mmCIF file of C-alpha atoms in Angstrom:
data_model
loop_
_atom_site.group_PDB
_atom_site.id
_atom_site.type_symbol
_atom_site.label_atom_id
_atom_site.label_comp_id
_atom_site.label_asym_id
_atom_site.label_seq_id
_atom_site.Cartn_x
_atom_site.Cartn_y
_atom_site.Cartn_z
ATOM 1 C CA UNK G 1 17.002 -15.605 81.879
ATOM 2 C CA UNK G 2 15.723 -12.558 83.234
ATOM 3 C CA UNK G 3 18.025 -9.521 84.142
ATOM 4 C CA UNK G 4 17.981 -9.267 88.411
ATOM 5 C CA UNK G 5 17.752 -5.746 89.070
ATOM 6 C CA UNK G 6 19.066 -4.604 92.292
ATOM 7 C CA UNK G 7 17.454 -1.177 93.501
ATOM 8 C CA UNK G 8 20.043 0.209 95.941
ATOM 9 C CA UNK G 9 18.490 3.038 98.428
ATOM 10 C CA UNK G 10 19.173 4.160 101.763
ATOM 11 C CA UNK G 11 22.310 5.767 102.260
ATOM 12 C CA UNK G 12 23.804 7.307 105.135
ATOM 13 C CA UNK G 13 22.828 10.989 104.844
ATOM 14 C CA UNK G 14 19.202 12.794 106.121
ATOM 15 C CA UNK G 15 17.351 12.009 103.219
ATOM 16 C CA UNK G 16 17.667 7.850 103.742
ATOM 17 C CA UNK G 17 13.882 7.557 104.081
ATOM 18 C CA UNK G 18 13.060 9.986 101.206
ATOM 19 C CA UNK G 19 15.893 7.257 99.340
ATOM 20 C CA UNK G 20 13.852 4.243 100.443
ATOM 21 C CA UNK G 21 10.254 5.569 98.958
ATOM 22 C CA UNK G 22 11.897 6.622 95.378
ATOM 23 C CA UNK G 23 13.117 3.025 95.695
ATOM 24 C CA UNK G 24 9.803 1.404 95.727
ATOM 25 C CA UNK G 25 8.587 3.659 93.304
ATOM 26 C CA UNK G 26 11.243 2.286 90.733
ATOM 27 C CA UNK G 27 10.709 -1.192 92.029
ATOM 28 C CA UNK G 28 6.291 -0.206 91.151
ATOM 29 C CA UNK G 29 7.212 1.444 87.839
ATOM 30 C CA UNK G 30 9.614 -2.351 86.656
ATOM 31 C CA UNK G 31 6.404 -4.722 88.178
ATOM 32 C CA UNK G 32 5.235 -5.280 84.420
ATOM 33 C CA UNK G 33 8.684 -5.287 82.916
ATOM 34 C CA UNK G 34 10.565 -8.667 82.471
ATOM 35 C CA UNK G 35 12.683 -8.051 85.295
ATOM 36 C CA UNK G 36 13.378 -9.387 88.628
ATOM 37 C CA UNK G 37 13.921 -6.685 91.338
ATOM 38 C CA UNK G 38 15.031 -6.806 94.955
ATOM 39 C CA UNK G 39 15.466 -3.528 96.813
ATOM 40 C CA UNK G 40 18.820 -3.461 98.547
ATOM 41 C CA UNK G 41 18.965 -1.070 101.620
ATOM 42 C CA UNK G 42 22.474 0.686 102.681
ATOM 43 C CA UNK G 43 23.003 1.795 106.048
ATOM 44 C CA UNK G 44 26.719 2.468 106.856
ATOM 45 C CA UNK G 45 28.446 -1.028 106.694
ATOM 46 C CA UNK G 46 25.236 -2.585 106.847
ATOM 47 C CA UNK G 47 24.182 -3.775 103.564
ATOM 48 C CA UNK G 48 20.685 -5.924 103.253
ATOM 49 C CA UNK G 49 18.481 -6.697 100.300
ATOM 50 C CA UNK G 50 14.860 -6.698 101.129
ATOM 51 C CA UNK G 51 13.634 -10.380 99.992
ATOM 52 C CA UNK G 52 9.999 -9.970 100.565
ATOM 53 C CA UNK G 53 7.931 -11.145 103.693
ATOM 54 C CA UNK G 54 9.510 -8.411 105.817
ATOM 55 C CA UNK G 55 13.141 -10.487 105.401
ATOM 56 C CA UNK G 56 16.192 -9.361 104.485
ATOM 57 C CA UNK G 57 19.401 -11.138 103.769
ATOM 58 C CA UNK G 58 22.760 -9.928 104.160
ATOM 59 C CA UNK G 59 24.821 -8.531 101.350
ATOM 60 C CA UNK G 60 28.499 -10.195 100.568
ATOM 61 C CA UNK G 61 30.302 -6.983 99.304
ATOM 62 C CA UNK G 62 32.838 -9.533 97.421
ATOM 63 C CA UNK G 63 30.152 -9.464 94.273
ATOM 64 C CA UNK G 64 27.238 -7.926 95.728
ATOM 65 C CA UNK G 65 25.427 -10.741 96.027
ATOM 66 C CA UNK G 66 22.986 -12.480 98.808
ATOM 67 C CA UNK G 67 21.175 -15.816 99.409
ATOM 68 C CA UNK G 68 17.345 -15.530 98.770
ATOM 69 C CA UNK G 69 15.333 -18.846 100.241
ATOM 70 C CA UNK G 70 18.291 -20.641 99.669
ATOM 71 C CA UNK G 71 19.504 -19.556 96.464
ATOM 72 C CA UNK G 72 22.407 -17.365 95.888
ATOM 73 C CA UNK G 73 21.531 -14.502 93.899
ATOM 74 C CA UNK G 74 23.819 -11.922 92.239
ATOM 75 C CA UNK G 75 22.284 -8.984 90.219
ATOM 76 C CA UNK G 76 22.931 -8.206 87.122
ATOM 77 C CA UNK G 77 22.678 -3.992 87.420
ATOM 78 C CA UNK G 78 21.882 -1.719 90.193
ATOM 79 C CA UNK G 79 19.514 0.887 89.621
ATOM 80 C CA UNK G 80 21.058 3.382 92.374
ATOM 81 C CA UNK G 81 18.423 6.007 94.247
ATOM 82 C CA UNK G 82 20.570 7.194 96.925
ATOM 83 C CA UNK G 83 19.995 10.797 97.789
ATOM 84 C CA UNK G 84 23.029 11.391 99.213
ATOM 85 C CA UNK G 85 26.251 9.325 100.475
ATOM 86 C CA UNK G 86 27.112 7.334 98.968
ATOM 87 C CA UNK G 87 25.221 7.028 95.756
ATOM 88 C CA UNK G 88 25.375 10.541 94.924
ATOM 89 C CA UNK G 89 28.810 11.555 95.329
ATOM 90 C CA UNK G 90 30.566 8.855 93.189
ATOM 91 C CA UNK G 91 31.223 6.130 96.121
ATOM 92 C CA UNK G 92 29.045 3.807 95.568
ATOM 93 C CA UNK G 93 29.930 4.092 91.849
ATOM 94 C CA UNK G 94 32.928 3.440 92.394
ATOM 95 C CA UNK G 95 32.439 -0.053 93.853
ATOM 96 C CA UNK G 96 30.613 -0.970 91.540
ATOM 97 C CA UNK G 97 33.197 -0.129 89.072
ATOM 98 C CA UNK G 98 35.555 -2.354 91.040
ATOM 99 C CA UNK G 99 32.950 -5.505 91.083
ATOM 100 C CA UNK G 100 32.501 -5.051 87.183
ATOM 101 C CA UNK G 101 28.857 -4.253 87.564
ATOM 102 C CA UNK G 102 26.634 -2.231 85.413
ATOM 103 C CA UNK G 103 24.847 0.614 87.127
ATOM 104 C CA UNK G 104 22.435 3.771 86.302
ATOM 105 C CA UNK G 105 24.026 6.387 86.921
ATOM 106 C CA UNK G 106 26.683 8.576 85.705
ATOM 107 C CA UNK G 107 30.508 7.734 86.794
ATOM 108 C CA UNK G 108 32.574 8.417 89.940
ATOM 109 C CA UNK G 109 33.779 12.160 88.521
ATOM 110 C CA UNK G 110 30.707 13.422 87.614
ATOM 111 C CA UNK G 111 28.775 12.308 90.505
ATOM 112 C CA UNK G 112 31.475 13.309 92.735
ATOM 113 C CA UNK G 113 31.352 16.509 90.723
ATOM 114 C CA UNK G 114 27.631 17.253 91.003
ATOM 115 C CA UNK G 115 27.575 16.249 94.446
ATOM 116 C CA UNK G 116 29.782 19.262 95.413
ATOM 117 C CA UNK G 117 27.626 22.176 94.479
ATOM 118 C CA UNK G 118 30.835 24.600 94.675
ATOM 119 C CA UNK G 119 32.655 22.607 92.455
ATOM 120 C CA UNK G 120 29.578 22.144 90.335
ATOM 121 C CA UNK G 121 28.910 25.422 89.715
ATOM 122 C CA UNK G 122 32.550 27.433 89.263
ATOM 123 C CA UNK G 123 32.923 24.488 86.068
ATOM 124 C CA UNK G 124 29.315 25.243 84.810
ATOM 125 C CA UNK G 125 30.223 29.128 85.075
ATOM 126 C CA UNK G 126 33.470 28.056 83.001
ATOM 127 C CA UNK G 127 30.994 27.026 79.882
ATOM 128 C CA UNK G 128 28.925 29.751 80.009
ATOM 129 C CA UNK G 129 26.442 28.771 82.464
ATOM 130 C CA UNK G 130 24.869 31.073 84.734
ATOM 131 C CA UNK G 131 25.083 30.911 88.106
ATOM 132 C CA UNK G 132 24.440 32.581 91.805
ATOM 133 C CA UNK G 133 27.486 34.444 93.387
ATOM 134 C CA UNK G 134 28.805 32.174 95.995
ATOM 135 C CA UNK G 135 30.679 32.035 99.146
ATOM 136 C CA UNK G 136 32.718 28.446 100.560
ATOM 137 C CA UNK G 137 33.240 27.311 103.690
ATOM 138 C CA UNK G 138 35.094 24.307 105.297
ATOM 139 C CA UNK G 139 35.051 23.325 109.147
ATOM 140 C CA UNK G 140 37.953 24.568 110.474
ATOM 141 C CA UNK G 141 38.779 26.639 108.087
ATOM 142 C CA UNK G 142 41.893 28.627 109.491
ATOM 143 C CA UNK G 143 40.975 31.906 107.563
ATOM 144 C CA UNK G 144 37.571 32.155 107.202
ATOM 145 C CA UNK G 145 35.640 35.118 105.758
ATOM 146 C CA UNK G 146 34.279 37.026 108.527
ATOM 147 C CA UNK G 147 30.367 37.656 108.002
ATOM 148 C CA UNK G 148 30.536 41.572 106.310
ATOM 149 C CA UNK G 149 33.224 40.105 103.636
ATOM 150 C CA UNK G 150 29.990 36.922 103.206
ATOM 151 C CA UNK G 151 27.532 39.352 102.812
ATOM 152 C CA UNK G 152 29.539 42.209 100.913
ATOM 153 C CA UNK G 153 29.819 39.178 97.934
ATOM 154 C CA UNK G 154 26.143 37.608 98.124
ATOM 155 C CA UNK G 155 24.114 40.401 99.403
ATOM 156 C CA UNK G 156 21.136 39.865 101.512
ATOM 157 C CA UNK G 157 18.940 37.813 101.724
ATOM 158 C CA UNK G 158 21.454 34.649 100.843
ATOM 159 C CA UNK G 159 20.986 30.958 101.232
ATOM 160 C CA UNK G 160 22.867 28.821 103.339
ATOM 161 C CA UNK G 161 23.481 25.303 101.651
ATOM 162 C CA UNK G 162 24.921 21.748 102.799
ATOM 163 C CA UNK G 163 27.779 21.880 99.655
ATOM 164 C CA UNK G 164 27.716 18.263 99.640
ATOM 165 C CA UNK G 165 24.412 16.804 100.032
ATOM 166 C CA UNK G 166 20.760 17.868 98.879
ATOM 167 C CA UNK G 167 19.031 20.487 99.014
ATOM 168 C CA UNK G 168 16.327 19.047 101.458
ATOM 169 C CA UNK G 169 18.063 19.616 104.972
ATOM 170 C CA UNK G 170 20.034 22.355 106.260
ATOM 171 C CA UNK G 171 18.814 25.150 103.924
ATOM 172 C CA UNK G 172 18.360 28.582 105.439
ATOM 173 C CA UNK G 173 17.284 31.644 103.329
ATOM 174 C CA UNK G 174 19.136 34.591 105.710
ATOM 175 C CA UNK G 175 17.512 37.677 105.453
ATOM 176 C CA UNK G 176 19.301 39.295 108.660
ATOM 177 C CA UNK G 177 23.332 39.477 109.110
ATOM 178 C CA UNK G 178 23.288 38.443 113.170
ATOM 179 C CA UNK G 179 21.381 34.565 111.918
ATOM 180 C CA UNK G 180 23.888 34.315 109.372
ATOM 181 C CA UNK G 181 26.348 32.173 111.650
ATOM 182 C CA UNK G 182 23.285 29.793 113.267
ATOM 183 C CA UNK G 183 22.761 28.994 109.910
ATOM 184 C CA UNK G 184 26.240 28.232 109.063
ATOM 185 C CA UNK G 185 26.263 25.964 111.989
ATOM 186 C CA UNK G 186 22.794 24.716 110.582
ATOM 187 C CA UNK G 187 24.444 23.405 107.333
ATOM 188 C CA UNK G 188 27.865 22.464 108.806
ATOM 189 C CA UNK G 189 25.585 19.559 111.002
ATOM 190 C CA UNK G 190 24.973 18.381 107.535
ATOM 191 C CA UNK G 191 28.168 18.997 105.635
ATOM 192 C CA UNK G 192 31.324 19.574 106.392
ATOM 193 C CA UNK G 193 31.661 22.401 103.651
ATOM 194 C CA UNK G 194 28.834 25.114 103.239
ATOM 195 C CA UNK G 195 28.171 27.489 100.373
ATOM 196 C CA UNK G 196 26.474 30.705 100.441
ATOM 197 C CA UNK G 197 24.774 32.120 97.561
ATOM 198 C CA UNK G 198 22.731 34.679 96.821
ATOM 199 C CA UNK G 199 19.386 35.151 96.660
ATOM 200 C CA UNK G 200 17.151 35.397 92.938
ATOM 201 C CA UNK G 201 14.387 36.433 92.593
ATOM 202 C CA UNK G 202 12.435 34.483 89.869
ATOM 203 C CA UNK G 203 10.470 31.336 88.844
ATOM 204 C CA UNK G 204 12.060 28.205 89.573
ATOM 205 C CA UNK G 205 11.641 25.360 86.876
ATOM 206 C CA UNK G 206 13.188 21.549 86.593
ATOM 207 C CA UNK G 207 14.252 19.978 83.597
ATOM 208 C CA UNK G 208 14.787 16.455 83.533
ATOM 209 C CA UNK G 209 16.782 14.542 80.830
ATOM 210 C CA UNK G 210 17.963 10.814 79.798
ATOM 211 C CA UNK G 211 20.215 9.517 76.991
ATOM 212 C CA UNK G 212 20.978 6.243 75.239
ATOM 213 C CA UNK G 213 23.020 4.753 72.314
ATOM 214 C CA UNK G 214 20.003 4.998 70.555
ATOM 215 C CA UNK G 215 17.782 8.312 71.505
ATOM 216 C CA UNK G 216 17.842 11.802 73.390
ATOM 217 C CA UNK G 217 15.501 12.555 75.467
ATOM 218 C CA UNK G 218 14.461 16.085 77.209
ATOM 219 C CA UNK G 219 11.408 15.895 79.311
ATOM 220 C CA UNK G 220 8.660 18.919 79.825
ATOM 221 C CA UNK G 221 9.351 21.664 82.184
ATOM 222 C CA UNK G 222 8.060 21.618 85.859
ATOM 223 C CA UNK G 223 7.229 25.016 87.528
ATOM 224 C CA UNK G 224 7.710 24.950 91.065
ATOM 225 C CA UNK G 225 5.494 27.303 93.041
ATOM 226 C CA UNK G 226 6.259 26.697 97.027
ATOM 227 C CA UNK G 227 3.534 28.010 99.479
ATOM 228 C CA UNK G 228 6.210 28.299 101.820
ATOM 229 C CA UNK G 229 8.977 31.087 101.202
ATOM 230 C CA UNK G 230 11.262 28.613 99.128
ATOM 231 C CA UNK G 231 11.164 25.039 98.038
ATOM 232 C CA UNK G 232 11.842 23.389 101.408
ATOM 233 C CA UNK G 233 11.519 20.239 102.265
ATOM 234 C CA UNK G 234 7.948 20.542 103.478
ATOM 235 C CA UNK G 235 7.013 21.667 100.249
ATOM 236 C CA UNK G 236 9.146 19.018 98.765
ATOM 237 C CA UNK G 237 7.172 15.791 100.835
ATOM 238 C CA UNK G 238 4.354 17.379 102.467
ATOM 239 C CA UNK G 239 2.659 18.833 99.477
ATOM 240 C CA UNK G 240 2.985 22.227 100.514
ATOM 241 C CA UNK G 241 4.119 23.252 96.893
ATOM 242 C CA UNK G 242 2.146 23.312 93.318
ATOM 243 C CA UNK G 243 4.113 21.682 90.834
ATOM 244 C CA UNK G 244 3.148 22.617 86.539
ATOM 245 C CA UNK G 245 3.845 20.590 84.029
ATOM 246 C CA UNK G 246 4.559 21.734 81.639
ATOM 247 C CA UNK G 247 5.572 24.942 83.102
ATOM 248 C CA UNK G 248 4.003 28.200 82.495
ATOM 249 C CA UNK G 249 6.971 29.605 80.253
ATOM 250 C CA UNK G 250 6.952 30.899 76.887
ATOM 251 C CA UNK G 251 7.740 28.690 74.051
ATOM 252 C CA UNK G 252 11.119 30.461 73.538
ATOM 253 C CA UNK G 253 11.939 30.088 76.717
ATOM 254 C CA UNK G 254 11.211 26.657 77.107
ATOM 255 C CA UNK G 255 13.054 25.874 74.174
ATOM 256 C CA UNK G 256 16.218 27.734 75.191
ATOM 257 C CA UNK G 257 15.776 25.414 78.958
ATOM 258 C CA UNK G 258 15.482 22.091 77.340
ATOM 259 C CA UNK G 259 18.715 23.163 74.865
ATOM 260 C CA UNK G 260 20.483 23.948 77.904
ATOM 261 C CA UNK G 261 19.764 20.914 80.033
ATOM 262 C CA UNK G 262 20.600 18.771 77.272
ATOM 263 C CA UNK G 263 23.890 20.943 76.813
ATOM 264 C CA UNK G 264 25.094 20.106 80.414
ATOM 265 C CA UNK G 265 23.879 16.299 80.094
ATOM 266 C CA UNK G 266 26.604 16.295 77.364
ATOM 267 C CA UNK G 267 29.197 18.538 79.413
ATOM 268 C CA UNK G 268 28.938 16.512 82.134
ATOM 269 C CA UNK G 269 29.685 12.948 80.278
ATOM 270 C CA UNK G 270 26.073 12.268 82.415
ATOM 271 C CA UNK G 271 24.835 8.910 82.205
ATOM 272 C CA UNK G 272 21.078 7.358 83.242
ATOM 273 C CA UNK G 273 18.536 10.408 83.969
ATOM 274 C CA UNK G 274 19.640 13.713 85.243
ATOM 275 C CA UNK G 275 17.733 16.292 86.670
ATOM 276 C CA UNK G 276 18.574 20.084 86.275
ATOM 277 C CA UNK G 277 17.248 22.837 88.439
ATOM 278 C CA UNK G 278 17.096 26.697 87.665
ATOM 279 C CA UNK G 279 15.856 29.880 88.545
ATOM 280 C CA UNK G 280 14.095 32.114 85.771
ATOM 281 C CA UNK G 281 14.898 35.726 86.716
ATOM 282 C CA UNK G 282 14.501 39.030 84.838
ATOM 283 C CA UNK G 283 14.823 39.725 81.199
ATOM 284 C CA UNK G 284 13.764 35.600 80.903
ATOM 285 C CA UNK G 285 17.884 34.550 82.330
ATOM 286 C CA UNK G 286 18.569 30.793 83.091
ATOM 287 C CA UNK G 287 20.422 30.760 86.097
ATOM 288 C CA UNK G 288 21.817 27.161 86.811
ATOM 289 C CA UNK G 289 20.734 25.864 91.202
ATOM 290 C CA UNK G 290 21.514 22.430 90.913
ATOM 291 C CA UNK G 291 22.264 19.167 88.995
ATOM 292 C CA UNK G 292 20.360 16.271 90.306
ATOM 293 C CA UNK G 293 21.922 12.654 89.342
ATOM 294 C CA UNK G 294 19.725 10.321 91.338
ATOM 295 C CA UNK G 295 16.138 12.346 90.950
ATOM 296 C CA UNK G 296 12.991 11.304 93.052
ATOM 297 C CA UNK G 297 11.358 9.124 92.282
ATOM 298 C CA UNK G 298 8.022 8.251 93.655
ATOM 299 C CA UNK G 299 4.781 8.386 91.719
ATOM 300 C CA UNK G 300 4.565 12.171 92.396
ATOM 301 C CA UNK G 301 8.278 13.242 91.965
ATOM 302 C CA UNK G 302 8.904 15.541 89.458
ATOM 303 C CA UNK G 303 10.629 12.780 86.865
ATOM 304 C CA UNK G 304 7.724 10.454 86.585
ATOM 305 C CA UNK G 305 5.229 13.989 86.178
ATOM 306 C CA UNK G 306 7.134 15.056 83.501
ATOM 307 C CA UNK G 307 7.070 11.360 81.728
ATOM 308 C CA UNK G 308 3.557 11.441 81.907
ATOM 309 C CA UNK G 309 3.517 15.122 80.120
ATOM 310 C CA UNK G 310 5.525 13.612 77.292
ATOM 311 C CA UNK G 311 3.393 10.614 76.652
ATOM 312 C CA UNK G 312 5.918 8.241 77.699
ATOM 313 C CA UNK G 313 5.181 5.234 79.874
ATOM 314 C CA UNK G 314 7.947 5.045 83.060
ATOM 315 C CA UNK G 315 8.273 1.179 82.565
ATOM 316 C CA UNK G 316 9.670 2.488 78.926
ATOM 317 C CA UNK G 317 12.438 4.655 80.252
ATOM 318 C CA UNK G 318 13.338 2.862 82.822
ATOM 319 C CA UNK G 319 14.084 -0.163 80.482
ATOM 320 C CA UNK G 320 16.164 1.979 77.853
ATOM 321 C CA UNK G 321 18.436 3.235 80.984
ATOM 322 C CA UNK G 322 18.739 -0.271 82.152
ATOM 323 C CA UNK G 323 19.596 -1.676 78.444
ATOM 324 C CA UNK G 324 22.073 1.281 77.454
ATOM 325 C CA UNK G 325 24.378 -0.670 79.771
ATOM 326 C CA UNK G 326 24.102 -4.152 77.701
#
């Protein structure tokens, strides 16, 4: 019997498209493999798997199951691709947990962790990790820092942040201490809790990583070169980026990266294929942005470029971080 494969995409924060186009990358990358796979779209409390034809059929949440022409059909593990709520912040996981059901990412702490870029971060910095300084906000915060005590820690020019959520919507670089609270208010629409960090200067790089029972895996190096002042999310989607892989770093370096990214794989207790994201800044320092969980993953994300640098075939690693769970 083949394994049914349940891609679950959507979600209920900004990025929901972006979710639905890794999704049918994954669902492209398994065509040759010996699975069955149904893409299964979240939406709030609406739950539908996509059953071909334009159809969908609605999703009983008592074992994640659905009727397909007829036939009841209950997957066997759900490859999640949720940027955002609630596949990225432990949720979803969670559920899934509950229902006994084998899944690709890592479990509800870490993702909850990792999520929460404030949280993230100060625990990273714990092990040695380097990190921006960093400023937290909540709405309604009682006692908030007033702007001169924001900008006396970060400096200027900061970035504003969503703390829970990507990196893709909400993002201001502040150059000027009067835009500071538009782009507070900017994130907040986003987030409920906004961090502040400051601004390095350097080359940004992305590390992806994967391991199994059986093998560790760290990919090539990406260099990200925006054309627009930082890696928005126009250079993101719209091309307006060049993306090098491998990365234009020296061999040291490099090594010293992958050792890293591997190093917070194991910290974090990660599970299925992480992503880590840092800024290079003088004197060749690794300074830690972000930990991605559920990467992109269409053709041209950065995960499936830096397969193809290694030689690997995406079919391949997508089966070994389906299997680990059997």
């Amino acid at each position: 019997m083949k394994r049914i494969i349940a891609i679950v995409a959507g979600g209920d924060s900004s990025e929901h498209d972006v979710s639905l186009r890794s999704a049918q990358g994954i669902k492209s990358f398994l065509e040759e493999t010996e699975y069955v796979t149904y893409i299964v779209e979240i939406k709030g409390t609406k739950w539908e798997a996509h059953t071909g034809n334009g159809l969908r059929a609605k999703v009983d949440l008592n074992d994640f199951s659905f009727i397909d022409n007829g036939t009841k059909v209950k997957p066997d593990y759900a490859y999640i691709t949720i940027h955002g709520t609630p596949g990225e912040n432990g949720i979803l996981e969670g559920y899934f947990d509950l229902i006994k059901l084998p899944y690709s990412t890592s479990d509800v702490l870490v993702e909850a962790m990792t999520f929460n870029k404030f949280a993230l971060n100060q625990f990273l910095s714990a092990q040695g990790v380097n990190i921006a300084k960093s400023v937290l906000l909540r709405k309604g915060q009682a006692a908030r820092p007033t702007d001169k005590d924001i900008i006396n820690t970060v400096g200027l020019p900061c970035f504003v942040k969503p703390n829970a959520g990507g990196s893709s919507f909400g993002v201001t670089k502040v150059k000027h201490a009067e835009d500071l609270d538009t782009a507070i208010d900017k994130a907040m629409a986003e987030s409920p809790e906004v961090i502040i960090e400051s601004f390095m200067q350097g080359t940004e790089i992305t590390c992806g990583c994967y391991k199994t029972k059986e093998k560790s895996v760290v990919f090539p190096i990406t260099e990200v070169v925006s054309h627009n002042e930082y890696f928005d999310y126009k250079a993101k989607y719209n091309g307006e980026s060049d993306e090098i892989t491998p990365a234009r770093i020296p061999d040291e370096l490099r090594d010293r990266v992958q050792k890293l990214t591997s190093a917070i794989y194991d910290i974090l207790g990660a599970s299925g294929i992480i992503r880590v994201d840092y800024i290079i800044t003088e004197g060749e320092k690794i300074n830690l942005l972000e930990v991605n969980t559920t990467p992109g993953m269409t053709a041209t994300s950065f995960i499936p470029q830096q397969v193809r640098a290694a030689n690997l075939d995406i079919k391949d690693v997508m089966t070994d971080i389906i299997e680990n769970q059997f």
